[in-house]
mmCIF file of N, CA and C in Angstrom:
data_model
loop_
_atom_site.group_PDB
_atom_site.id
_atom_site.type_symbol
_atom_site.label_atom_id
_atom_site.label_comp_id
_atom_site.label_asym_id
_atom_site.label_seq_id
_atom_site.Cartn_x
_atom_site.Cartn_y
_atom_site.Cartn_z
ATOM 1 N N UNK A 1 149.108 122.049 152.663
ATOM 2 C CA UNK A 1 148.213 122.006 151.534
ATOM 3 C C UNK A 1 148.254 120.632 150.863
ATOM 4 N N UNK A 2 149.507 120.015 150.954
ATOM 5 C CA UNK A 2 149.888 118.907 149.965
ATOM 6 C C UNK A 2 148.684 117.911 150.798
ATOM 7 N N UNK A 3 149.042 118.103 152.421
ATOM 8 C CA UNK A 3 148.228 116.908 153.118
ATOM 9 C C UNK A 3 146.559 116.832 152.681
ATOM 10 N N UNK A 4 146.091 118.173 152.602
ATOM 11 C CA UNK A 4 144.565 118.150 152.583
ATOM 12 C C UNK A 4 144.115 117.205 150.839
ATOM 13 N N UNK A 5 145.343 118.144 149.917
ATOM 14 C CA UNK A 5 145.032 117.523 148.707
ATOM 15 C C UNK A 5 144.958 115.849 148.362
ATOM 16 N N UNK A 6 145.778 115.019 149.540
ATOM 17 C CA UNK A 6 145.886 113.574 149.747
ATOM 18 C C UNK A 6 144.302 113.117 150.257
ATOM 19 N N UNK A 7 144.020 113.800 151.568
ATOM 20 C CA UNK A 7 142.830 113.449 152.326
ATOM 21 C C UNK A 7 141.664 113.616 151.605
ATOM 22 N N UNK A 8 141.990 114.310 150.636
ATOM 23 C CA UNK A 8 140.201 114.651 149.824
ATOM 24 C C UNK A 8 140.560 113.927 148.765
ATOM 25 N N UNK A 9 141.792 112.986 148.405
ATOM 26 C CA UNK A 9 141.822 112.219 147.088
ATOM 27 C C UNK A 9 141.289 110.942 147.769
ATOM 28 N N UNK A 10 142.106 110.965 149.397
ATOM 29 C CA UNK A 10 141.461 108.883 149.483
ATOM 30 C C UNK A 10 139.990 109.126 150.438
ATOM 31 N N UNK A 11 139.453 110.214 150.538
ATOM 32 C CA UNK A 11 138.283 110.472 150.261
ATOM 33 C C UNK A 11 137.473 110.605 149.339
ATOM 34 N N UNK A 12 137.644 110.918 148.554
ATOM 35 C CA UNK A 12 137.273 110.272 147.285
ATOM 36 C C UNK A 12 137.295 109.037 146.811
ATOM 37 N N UNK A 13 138.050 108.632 147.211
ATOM 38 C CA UNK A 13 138.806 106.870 146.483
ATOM 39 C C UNK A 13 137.600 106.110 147.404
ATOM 40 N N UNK A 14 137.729 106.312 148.950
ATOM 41 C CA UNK A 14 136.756 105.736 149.643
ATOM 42 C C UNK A 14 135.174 106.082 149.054
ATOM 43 N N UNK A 15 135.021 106.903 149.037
ATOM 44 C CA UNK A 15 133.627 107.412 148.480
ATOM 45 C C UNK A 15 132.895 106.667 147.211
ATOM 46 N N UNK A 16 133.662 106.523 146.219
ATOM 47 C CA UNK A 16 133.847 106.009 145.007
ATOM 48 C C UNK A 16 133.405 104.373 145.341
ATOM 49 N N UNK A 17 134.248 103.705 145.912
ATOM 50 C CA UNK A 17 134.847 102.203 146.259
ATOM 51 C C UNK A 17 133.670 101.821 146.911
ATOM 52 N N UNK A 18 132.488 102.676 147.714
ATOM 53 C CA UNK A 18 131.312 102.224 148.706
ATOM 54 C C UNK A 18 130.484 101.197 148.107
ATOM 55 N N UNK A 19 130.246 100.706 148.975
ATOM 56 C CA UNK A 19 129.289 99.469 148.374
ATOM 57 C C UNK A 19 127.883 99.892 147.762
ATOM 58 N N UNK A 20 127.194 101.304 148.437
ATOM 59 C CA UNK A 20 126.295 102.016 147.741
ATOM 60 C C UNK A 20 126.683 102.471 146.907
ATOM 61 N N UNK A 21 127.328 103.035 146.409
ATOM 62 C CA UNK A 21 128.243 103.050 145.067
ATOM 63 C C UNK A 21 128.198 102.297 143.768
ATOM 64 N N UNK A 22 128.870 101.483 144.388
ATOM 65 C CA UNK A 22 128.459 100.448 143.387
ATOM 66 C C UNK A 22 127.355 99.933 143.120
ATOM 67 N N UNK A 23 126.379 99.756 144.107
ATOM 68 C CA UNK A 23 125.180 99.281 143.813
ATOM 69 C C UNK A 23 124.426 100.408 142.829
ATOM 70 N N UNK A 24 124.597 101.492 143.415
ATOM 71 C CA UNK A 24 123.930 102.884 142.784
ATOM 72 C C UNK A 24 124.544 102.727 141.128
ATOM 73 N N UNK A 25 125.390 101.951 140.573
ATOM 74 C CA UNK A 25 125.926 101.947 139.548
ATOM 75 C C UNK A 25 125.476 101.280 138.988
ATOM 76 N N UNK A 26 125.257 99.940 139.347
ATOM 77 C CA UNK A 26 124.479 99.035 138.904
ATOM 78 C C UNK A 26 122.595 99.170 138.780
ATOM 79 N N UNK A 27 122.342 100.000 139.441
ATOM 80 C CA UNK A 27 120.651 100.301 139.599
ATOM 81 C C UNK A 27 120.944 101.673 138.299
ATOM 82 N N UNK A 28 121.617 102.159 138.178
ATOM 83 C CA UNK A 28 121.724 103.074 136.944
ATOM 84 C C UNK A 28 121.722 102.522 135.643
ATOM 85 N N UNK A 29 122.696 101.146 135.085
ATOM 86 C CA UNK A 29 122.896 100.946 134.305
ATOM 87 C C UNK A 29 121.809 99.494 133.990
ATOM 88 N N UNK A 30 120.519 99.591 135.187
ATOM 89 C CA UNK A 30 119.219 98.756 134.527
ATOM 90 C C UNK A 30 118.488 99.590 134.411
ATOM 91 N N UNK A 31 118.446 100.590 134.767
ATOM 92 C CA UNK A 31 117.437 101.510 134.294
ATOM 93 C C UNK A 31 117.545 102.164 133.005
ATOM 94 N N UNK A 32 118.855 102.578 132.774
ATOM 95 C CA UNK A 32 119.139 102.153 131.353
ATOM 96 C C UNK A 32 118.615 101.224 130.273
ATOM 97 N N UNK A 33 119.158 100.023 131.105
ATOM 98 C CA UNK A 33 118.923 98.802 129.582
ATOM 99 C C UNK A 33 116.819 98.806 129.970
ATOM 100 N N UNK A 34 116.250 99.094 130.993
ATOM 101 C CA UNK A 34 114.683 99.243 130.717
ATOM 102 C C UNK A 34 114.564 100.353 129.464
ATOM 103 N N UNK A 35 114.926 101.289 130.025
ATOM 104 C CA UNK A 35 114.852 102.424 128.723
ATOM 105 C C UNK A 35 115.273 102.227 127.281
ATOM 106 N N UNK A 36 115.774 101.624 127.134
ATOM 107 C CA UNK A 36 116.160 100.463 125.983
ATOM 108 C C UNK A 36 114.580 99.848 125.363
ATOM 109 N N UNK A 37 114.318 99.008 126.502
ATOM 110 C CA UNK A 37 113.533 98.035 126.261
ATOM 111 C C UNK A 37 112.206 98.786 126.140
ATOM 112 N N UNK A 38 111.842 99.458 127.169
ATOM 113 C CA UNK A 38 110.553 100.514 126.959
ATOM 114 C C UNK A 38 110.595 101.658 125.465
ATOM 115 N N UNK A 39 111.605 102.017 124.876
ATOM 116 C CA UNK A 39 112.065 102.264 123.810
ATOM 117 C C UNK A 39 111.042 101.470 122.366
ATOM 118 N N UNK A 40 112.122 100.365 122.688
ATOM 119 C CA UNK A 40 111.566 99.326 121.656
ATOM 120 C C UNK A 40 110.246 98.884 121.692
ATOM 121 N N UNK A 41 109.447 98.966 122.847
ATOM 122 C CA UNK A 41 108.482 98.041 122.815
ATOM 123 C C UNK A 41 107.213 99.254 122.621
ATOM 124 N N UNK A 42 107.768 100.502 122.591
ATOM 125 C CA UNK A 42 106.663 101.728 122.434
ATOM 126 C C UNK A 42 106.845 101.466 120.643
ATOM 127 N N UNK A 43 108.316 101.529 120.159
ATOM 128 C CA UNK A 43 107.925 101.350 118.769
ATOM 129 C C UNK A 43 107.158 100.479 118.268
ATOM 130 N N UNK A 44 107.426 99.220 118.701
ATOM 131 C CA UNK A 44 106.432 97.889 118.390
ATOM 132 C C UNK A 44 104.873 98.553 118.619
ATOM 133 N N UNK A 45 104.761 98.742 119.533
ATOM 134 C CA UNK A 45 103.506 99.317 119.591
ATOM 135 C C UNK A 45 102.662 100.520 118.391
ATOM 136 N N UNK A 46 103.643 100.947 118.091
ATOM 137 C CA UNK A 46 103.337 102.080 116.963
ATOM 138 C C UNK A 46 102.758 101.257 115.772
ATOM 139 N N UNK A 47 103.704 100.055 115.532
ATOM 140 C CA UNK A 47 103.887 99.825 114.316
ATOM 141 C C UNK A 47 102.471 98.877 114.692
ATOM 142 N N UNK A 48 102.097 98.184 115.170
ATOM 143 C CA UNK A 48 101.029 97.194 115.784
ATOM 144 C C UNK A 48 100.106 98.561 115.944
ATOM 145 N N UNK A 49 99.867 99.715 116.449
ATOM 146 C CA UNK A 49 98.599 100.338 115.897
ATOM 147 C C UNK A 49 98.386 100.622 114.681
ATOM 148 N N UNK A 50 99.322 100.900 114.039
ATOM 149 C CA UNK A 50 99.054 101.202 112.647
ATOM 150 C C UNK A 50 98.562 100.246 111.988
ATOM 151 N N UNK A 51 99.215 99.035 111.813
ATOM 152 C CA UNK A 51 98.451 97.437 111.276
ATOM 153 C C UNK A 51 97.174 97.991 111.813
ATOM 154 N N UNK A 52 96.978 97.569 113.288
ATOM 155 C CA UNK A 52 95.523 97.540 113.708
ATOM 156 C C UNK A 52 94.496 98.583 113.251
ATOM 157 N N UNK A 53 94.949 99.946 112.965
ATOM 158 C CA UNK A 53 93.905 100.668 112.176
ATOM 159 C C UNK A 53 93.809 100.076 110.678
ATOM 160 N N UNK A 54 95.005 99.980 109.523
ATOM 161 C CA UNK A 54 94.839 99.570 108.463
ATOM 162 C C UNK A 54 93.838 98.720 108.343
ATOM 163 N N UNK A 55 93.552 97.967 109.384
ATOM 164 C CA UNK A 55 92.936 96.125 109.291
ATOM 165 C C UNK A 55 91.559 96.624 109.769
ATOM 166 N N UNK A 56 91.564 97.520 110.577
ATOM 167 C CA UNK A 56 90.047 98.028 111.206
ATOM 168 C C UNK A 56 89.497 98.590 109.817
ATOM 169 N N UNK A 57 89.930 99.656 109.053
ATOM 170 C CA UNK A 57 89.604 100.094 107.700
ATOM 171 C C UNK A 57 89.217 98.870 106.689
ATOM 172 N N UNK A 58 89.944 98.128 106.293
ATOM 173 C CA UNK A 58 89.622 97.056 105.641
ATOM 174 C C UNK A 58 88.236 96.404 106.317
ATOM 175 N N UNK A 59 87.980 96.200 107.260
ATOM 176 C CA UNK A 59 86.961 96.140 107.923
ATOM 177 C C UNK A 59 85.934 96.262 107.798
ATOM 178 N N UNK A 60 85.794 97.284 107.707
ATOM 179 C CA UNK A 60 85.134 98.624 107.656
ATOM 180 C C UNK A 60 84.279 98.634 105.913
ATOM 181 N N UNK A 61 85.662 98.956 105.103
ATOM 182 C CA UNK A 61 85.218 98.598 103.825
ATOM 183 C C UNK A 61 84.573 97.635 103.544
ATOM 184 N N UNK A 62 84.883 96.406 103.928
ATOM 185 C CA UNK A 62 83.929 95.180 104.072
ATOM 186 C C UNK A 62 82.884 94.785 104.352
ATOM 187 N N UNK A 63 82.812 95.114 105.399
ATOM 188 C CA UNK A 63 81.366 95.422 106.134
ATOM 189 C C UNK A 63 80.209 95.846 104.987
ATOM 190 N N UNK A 64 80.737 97.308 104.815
ATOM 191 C CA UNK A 64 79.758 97.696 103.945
ATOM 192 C C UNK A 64 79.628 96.966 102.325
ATOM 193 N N UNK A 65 80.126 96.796 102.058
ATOM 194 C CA UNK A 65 80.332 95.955 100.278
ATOM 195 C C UNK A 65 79.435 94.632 101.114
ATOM 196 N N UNK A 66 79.239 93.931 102.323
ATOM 197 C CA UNK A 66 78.835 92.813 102.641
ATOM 198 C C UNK A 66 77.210 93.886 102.496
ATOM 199 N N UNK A 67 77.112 94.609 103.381
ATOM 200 C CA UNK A 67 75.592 94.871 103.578
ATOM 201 C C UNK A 67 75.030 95.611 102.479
ATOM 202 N N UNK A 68 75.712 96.051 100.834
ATOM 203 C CA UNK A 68 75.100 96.379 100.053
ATOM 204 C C UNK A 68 74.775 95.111 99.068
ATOM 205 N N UNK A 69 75.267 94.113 99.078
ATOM 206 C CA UNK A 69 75.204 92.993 98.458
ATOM 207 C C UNK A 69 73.684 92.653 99.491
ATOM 208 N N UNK A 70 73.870 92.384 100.654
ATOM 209 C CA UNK A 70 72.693 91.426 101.709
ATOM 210 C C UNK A 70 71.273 92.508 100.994
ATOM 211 N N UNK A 71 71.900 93.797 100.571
ATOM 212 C CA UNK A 71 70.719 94.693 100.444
ATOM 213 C C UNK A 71 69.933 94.323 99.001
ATOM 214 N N UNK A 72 71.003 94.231 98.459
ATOM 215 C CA UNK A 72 70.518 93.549 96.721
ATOM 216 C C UNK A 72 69.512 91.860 96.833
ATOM 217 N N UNK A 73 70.730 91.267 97.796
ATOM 218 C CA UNK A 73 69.631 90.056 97.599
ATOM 219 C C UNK A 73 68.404 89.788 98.416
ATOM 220 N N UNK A 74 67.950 90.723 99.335
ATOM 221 C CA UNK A 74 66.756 90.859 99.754
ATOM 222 C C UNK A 74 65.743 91.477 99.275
ATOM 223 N N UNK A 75 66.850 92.331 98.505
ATOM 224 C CA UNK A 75 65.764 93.402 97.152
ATOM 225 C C UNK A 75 64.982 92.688 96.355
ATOM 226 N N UNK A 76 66.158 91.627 95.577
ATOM 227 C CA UNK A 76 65.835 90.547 94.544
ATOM 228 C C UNK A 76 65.031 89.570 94.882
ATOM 229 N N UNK A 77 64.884 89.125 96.068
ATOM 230 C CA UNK A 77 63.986 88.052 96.530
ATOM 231 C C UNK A 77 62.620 88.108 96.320
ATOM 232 N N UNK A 78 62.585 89.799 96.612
ATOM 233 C CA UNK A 78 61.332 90.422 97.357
ATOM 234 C C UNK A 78 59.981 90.455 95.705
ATOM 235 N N UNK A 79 61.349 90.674 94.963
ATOM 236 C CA UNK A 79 60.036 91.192 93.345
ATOM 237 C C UNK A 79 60.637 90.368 92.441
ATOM 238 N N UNK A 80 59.802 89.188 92.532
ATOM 239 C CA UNK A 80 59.819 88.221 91.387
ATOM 240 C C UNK A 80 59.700 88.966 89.498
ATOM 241 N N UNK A 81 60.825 88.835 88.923
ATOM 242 C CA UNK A 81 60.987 88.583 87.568
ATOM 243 C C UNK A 81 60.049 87.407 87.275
ATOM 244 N N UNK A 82 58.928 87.927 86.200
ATOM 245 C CA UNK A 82 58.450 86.976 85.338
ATOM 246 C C UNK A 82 59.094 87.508 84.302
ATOM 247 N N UNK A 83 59.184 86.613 83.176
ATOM 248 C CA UNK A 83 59.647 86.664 81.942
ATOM 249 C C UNK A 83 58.491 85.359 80.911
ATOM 250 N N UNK A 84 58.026 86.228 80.173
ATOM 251 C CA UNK A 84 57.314 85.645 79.041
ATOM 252 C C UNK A 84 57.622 84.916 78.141
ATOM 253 N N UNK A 85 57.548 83.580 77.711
ATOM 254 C CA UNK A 85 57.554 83.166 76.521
ATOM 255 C C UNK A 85 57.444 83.071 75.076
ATOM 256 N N UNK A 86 57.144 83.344 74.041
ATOM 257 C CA UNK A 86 56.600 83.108 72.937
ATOM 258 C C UNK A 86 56.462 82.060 72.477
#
């Protein structure tokens, strides 16, 4: 029993020690630090749509305050004010 319990430890030890192994360790721990990075860059993104709607709204508001003004001074153009003297 003692022998098998040796053979399945430096079977293990070998198993462990493989060069796929290690590589498999290393391809784990970048996929990691991506998930990290894909992490962060979805938040950035959140925060950059939100600006981008705020700024589209402002926009928006603008727009219109521009085309009720363009509406006034085409109004005003259109019907001359006389004003009388005495």
């Amino acid at each position: 029993m003692q022998d098998l319990d040796t053979t399945i430890t430096q079977l293990e030890h070998r198993r462990d020690a493989l060069v796929e192994t290690t590589g498999l360790a290393a391809v784990e721990a970048q996929l990691a630090a991506l998930d990290v990075e894909r992490a962060d860059a979805a938040a950035r993104r959140g925060v950059l749509a939100a600006t981008q709607k705020e700024l589209e709204e402002q926009i928006g508001g603008i727009s219109e305050r521009r085309d009720v003004v363009e509406k006034r001074m085409y109004a005003a153009t259109g019907s001359s004010v006389v004003t009388s003297r005495p």
